Tab-separated table of C-alpha atoms and ligand atoms in Angstrom:
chain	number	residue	atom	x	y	z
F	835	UNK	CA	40.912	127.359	17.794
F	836	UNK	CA	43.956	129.269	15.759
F	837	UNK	CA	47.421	128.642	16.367
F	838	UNK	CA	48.318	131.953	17.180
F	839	UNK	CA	50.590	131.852	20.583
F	840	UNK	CA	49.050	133.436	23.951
F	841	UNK	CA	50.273	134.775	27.162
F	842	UNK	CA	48.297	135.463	30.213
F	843	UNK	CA	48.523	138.525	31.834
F	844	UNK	CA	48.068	139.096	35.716
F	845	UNK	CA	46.493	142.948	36.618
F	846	UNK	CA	47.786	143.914	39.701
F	847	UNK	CA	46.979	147.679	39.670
F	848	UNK	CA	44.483	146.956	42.453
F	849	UNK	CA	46.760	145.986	44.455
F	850	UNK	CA	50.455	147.176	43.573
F	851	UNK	CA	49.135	150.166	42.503
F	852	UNK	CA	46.531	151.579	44.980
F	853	UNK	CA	49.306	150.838	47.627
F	854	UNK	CA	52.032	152.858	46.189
F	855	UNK	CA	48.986	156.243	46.160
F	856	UNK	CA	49.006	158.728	48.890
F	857	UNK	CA	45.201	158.677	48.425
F	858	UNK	CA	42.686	156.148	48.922
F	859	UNK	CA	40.476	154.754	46.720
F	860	UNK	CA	36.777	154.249	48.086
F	861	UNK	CA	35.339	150.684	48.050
F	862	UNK	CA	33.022	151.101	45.610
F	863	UNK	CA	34.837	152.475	42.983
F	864	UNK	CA	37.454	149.608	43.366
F	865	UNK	CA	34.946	147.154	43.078
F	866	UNK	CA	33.585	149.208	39.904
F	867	UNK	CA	37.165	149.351	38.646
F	868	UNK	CA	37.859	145.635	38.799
F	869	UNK	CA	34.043	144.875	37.527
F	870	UNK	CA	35.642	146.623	34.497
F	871	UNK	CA	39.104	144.790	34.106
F	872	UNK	CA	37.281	141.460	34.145
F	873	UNK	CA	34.731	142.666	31.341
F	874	UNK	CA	37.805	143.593	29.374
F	875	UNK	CA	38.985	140.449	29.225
F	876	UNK	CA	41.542	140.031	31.832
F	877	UNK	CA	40.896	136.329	33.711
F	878	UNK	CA	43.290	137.316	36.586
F	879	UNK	CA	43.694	140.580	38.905
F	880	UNK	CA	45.317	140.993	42.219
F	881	UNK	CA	43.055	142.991	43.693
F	882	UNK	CA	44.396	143.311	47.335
F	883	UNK	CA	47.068	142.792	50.106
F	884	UNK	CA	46.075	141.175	53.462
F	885	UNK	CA	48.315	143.774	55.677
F	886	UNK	CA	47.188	145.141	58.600
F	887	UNK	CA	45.167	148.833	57.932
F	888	UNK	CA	48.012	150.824	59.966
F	889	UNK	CA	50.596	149.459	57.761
F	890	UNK	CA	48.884	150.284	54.172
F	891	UNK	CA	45.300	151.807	54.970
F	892	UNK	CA	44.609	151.892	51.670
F	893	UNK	CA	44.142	148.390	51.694
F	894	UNK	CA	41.897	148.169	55.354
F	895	UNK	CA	38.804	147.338	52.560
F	896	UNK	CA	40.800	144.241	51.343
F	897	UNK	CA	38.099	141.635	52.422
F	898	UNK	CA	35.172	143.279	51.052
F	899	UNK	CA	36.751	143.887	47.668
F	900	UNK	CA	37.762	139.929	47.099
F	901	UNK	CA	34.046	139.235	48.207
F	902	UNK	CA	32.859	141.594	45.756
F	903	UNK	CA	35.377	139.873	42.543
F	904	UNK	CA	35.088	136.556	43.353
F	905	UNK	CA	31.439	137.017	42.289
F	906	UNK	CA	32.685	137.664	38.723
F	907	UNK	CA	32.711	134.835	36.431
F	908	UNK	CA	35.551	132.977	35.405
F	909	UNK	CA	38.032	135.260	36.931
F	910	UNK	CA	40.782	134.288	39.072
F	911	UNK	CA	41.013	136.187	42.362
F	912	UNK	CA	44.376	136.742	43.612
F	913	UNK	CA	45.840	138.552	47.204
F	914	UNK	CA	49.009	139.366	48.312
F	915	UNK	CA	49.613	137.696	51.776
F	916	UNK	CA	53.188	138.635	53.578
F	917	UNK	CA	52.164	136.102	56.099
F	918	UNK	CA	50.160	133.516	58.305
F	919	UNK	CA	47.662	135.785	59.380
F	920	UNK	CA	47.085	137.147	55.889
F	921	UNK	CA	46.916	134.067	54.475
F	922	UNK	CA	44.357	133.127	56.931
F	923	UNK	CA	42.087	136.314	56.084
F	924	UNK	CA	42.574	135.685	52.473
F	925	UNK	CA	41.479	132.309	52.055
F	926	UNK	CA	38.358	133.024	54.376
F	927	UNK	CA	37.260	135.877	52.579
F	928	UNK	CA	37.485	133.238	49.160
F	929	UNK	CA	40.135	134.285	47.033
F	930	UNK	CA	41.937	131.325	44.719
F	931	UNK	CA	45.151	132.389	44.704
F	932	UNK	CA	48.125	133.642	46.651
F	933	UNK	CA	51.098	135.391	46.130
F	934	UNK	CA	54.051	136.405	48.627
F	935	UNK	CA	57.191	138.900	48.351
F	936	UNK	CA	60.340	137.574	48.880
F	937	UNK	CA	62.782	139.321	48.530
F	938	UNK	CA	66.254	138.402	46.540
F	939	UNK	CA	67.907	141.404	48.210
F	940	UNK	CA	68.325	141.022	52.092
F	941	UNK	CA	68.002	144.788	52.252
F	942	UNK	CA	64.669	144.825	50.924
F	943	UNK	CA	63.230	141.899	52.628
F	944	UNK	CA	64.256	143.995	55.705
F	945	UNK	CA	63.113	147.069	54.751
F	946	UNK	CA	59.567	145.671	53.131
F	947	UNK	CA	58.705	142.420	55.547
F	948	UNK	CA	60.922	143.242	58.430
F	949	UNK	CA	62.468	139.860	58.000
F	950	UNK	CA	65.626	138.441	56.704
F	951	UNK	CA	65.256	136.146	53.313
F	952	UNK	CA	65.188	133.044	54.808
F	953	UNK	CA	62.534	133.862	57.785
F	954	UNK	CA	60.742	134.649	54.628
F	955	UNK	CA	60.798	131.205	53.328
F	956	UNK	CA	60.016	129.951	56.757
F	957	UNK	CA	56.497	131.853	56.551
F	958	UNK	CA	55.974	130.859	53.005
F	959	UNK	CA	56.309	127.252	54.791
F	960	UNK	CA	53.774	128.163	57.213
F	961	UNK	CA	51.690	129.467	54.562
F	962	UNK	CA	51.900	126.772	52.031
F	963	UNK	CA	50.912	124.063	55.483
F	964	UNK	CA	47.634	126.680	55.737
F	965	UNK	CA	47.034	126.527	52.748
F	966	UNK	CA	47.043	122.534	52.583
F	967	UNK	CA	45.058	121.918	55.492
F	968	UNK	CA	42.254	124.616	54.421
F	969	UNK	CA	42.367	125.568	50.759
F	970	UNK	CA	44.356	122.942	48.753
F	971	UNK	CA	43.168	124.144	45.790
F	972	UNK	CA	44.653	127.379	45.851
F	973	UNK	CA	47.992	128.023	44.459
F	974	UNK	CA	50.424	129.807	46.402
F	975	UNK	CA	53.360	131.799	44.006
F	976	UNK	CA	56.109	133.763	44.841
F	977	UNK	CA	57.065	137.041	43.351
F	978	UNK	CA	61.018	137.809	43.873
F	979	UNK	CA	61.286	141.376	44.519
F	980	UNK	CA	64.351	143.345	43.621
F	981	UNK	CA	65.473	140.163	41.107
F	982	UNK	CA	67.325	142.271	39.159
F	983	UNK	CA	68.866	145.073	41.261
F	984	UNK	CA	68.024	147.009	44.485
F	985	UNK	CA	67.557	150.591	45.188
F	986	UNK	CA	68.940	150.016	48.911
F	987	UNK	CA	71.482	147.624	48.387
F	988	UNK	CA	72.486	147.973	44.717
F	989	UNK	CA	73.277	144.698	42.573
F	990	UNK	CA	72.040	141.573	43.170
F	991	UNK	CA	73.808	138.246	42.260
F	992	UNK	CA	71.874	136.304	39.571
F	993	UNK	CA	72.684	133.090	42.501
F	994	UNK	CA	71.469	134.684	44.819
F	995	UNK	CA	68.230	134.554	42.795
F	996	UNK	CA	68.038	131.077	41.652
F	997	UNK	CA	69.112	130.174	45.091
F	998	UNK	CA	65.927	131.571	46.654
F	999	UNK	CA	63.771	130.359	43.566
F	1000	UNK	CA	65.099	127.197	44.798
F	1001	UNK	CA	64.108	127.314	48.146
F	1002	UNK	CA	60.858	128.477	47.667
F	1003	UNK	CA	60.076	125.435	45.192
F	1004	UNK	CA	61.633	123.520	47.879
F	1005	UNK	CA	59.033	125.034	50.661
F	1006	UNK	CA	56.320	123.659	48.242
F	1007	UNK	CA	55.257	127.079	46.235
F	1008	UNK	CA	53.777	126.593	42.983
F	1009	UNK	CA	55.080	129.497	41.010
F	1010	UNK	CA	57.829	131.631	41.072
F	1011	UNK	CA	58.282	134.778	39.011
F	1012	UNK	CA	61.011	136.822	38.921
F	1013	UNK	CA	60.136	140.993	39.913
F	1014	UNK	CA	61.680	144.293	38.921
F	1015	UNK	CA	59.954	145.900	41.766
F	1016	UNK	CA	63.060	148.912	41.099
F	1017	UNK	CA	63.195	149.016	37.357
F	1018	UNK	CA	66.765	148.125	37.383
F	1019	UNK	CA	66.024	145.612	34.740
F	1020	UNK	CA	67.753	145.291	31.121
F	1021	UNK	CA	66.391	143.037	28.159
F	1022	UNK	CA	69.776	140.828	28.100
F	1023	UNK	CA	69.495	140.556	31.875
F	1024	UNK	CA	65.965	139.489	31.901
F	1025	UNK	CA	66.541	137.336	29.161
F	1026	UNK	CA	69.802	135.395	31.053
F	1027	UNK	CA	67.483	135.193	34.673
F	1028	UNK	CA	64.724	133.753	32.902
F	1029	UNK	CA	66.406	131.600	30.960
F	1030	UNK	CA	68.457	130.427	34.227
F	1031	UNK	CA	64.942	130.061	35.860
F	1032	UNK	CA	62.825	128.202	33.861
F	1033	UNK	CA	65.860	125.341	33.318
F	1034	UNK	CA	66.000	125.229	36.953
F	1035	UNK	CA	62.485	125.444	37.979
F	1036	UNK	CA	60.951	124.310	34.853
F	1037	UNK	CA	57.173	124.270	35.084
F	1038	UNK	CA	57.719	126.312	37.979
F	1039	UNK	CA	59.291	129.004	36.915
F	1040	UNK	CA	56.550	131.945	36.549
F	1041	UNK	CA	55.765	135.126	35.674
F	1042	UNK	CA	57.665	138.563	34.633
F	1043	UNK	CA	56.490	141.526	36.911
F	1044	UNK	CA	58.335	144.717	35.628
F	1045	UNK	CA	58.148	148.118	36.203
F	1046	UNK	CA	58.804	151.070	33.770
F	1047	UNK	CA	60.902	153.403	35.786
F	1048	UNK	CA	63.948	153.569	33.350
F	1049	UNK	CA	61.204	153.148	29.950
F	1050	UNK	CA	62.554	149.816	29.840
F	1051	UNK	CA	59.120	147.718	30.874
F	1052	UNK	CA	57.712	146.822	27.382
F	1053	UNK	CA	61.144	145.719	26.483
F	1054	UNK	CA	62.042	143.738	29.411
F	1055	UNK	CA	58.443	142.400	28.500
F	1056	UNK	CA	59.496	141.017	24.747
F	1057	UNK	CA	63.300	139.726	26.366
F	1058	UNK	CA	61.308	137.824	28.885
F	1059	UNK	CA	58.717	136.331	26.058
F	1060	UNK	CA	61.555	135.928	23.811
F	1061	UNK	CA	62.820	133.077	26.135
F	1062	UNK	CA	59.808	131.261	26.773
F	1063	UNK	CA	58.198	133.571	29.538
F	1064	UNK	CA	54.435	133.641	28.970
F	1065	UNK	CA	52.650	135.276	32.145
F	1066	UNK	CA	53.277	138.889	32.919
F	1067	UNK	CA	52.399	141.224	35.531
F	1068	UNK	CA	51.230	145.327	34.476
F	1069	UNK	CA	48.961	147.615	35.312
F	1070	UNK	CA	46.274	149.970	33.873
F	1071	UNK	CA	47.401	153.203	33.790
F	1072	UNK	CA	50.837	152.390	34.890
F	1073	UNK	CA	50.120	152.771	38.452
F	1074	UNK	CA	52.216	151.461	40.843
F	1075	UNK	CA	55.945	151.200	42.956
F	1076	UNK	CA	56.431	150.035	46.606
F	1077	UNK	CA	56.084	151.776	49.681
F	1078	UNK	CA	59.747	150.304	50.858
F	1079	UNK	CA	61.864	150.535	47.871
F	1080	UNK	CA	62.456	154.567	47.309
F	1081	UNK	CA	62.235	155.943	43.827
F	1082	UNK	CA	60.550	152.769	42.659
F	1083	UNK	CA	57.635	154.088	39.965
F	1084	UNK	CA	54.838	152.487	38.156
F	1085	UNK	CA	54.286	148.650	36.723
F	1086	UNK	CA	54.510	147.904	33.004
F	1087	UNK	CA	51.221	149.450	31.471
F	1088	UNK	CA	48.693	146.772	30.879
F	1089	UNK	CA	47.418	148.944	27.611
F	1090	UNK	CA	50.512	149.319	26.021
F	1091	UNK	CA	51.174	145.507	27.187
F	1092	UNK	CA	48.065	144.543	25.065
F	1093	UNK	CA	49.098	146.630	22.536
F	1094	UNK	CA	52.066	145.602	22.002
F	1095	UNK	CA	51.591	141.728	21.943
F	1096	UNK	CA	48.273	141.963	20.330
F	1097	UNK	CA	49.755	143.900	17.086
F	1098	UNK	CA	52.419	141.187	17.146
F	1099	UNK	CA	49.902	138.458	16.393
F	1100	UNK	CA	50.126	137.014	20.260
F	1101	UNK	CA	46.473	136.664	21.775
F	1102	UNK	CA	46.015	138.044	25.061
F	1103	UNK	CA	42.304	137.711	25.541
F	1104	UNK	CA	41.938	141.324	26.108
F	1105	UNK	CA	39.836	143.363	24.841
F	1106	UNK	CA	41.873	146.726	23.505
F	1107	UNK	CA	38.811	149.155	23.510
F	1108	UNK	CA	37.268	147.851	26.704
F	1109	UNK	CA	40.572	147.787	28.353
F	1110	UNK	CA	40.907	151.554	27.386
F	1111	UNK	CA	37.529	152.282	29.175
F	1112	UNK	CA	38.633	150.818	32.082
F	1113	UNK	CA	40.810	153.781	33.071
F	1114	UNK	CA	37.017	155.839	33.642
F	1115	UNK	CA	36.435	153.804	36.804
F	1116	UNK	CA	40.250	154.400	37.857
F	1117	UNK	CA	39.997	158.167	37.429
F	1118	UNK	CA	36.565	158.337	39.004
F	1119	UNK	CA	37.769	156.857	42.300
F	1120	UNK	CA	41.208	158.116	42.525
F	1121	UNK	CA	40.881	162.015	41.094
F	1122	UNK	CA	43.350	164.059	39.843
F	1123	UNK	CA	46.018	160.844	40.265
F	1124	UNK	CA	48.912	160.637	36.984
F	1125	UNK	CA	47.715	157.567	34.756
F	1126	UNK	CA	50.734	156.802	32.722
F	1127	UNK	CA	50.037	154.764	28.972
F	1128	UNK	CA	51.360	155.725	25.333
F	1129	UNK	CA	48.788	153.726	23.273
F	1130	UNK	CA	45.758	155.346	25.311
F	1131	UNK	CA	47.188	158.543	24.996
F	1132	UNK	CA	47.823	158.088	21.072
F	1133	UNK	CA	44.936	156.052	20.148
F	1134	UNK	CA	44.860	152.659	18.119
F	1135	UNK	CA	46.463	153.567	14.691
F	1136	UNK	CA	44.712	153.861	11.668
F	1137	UNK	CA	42.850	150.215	10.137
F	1138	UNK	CA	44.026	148.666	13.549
F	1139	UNK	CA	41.440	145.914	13.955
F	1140	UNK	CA	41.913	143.711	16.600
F	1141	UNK	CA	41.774	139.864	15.924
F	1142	UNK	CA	38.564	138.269	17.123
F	1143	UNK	CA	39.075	136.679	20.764
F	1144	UNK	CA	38.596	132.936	21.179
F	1145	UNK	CA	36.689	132.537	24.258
I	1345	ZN	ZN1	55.596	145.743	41.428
């Protein structure tokens, strides 16, 4: 065991970024994609949203695809639920872990669920009873979406945030992580949220999900590990946005996430060269699609080694 500090990372291209693709991604090849993220090393992937198939088709296959990962060992399946009824799907089709948007800006929540902020904590309520009648070993978190800034409604107050963390912790959620869904993020903003967080949630205070719209991802990334933040949310390739929040582009690479904290000595338990191989399965099922990603692109430098994994 070394002493060197490690952060868990969360892949959620499966899921944040097939939905934000015009095209969609055949079965098979997301199962093959996601058989390759685990053998790189990552121990948790999102792999799906319970929505109905008129709402995001690309996810109709949803049920199949968490059958086929939670097959893989030692990885933690996770599904986005917005609801009840997704909940319900989720847990019967075996995945071990939850996660719901809420969103900090009323706009959004709107505009993405249909439902004003606090019918959203209702459901998570609803949810979180499911859940501990029928799975009460599965932890239900909570992303906040549009934490730090809206594209529909513009700023959003840094109380209005805590005060829905708040609430949800107070509807019985496990986790909740703070999400640039717009890439309105700054490093001193990140770092003041967080910080505001994690002293009011403590334990419960979870992970940083940022997207790289403004370049700012990978810095957001450090402000948010710089003040205690150890779980993030990326993507391979970059892919990624949401459907309901216009002009809102791709997650924080997962490669140049590795990269990053790996060369700084912080263990990650991915594997850099199997992580870069991973993109084959993505561009064999979604052709011709952008993958975004500056280490892939420029190759490891020169004498990089990676250090050994502890397993
Ligand atoms: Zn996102």
């Amino acid at each position: 065991m070394s002493n060197k500090p490690t952060i868990h990372i969360s892949e959620v291209g499966p899921r944040d970024g097939l939905q934000s693709v015009k095209a969609t991604m055949p079965t098979a090849d997301k199962c093959c994609w996601i058989s390759a993220l685990a053998v790189a090393g990552l121990r948790e992937i999102e792999v799906g949203s319970f929505v109905p198939a008129h709402v995001l088709p690309q996810m109709a296959d949803v049920a199949e695809v968490v059958r086929h990962a939670i097959t893989l060992p030692g990885l933690t399946v996770m599904a986005l639920v917005p609801n009840r009824r997704g909940a319900q799907a989720a847990l019967a089709a075996g995945v071990h872990k939850l996660t719901l948007p809420v969103s900090a800006s009323e706009a959004h929540s709107l505009a993405n669920v249909r439902k004003a902020r606090e019918q959203m904590v209702a459901e998570l309520r609803d949810v979180i009873a499911l859940r501990n009648e029928r799975a009460p070993g599965v932890p239900v978190e909570v992303g906040l979406s549009t934490a730090f800034g809206c594209t529909l409604q513009g700023a959003v107050t840094e109380d209005d945030v805590i005060r829905l963390a708040l609430a949800c912790v107070q509807a019985g959620v496990d986790e909740v992580g703070l999400s640039d869904t717009t890439g309105m993020a700054n490093p001193a903003q990140v770092k003041r949220l967080f910080t505001r967080l994690r002293a009011e949630l403590g334990a419960r205070a979870g992970a940083a999900h940022m997207h790289n719209t403004r370049g700012l991802g990978l810095a957001n990334c450090l402000a948010a590990f710089d003040v205690g933040v150890r779980s993030f949310d990326s993507s391979l390739g970059g892919l990624g946005g949401c459907p309901y929040a216009p002009g809102a582009s791709g997650n924080v690479v997962t490669e140049d996430l590795v990269f990053m904290f790996e060369a700084m000595g912080v263990s990650t338990g991915v594997d850099m060269s199997k992580l870069i191989s991973a993109r084959e399965p993505l561009n064999a099922g979604l052709p011709g699609e952008p993958v975004y990603g500056m280490t892939p692109e420029a190759g490891l430098p020169k004498g990089w080694v990676q250090a050994p994994l502890s397993v």
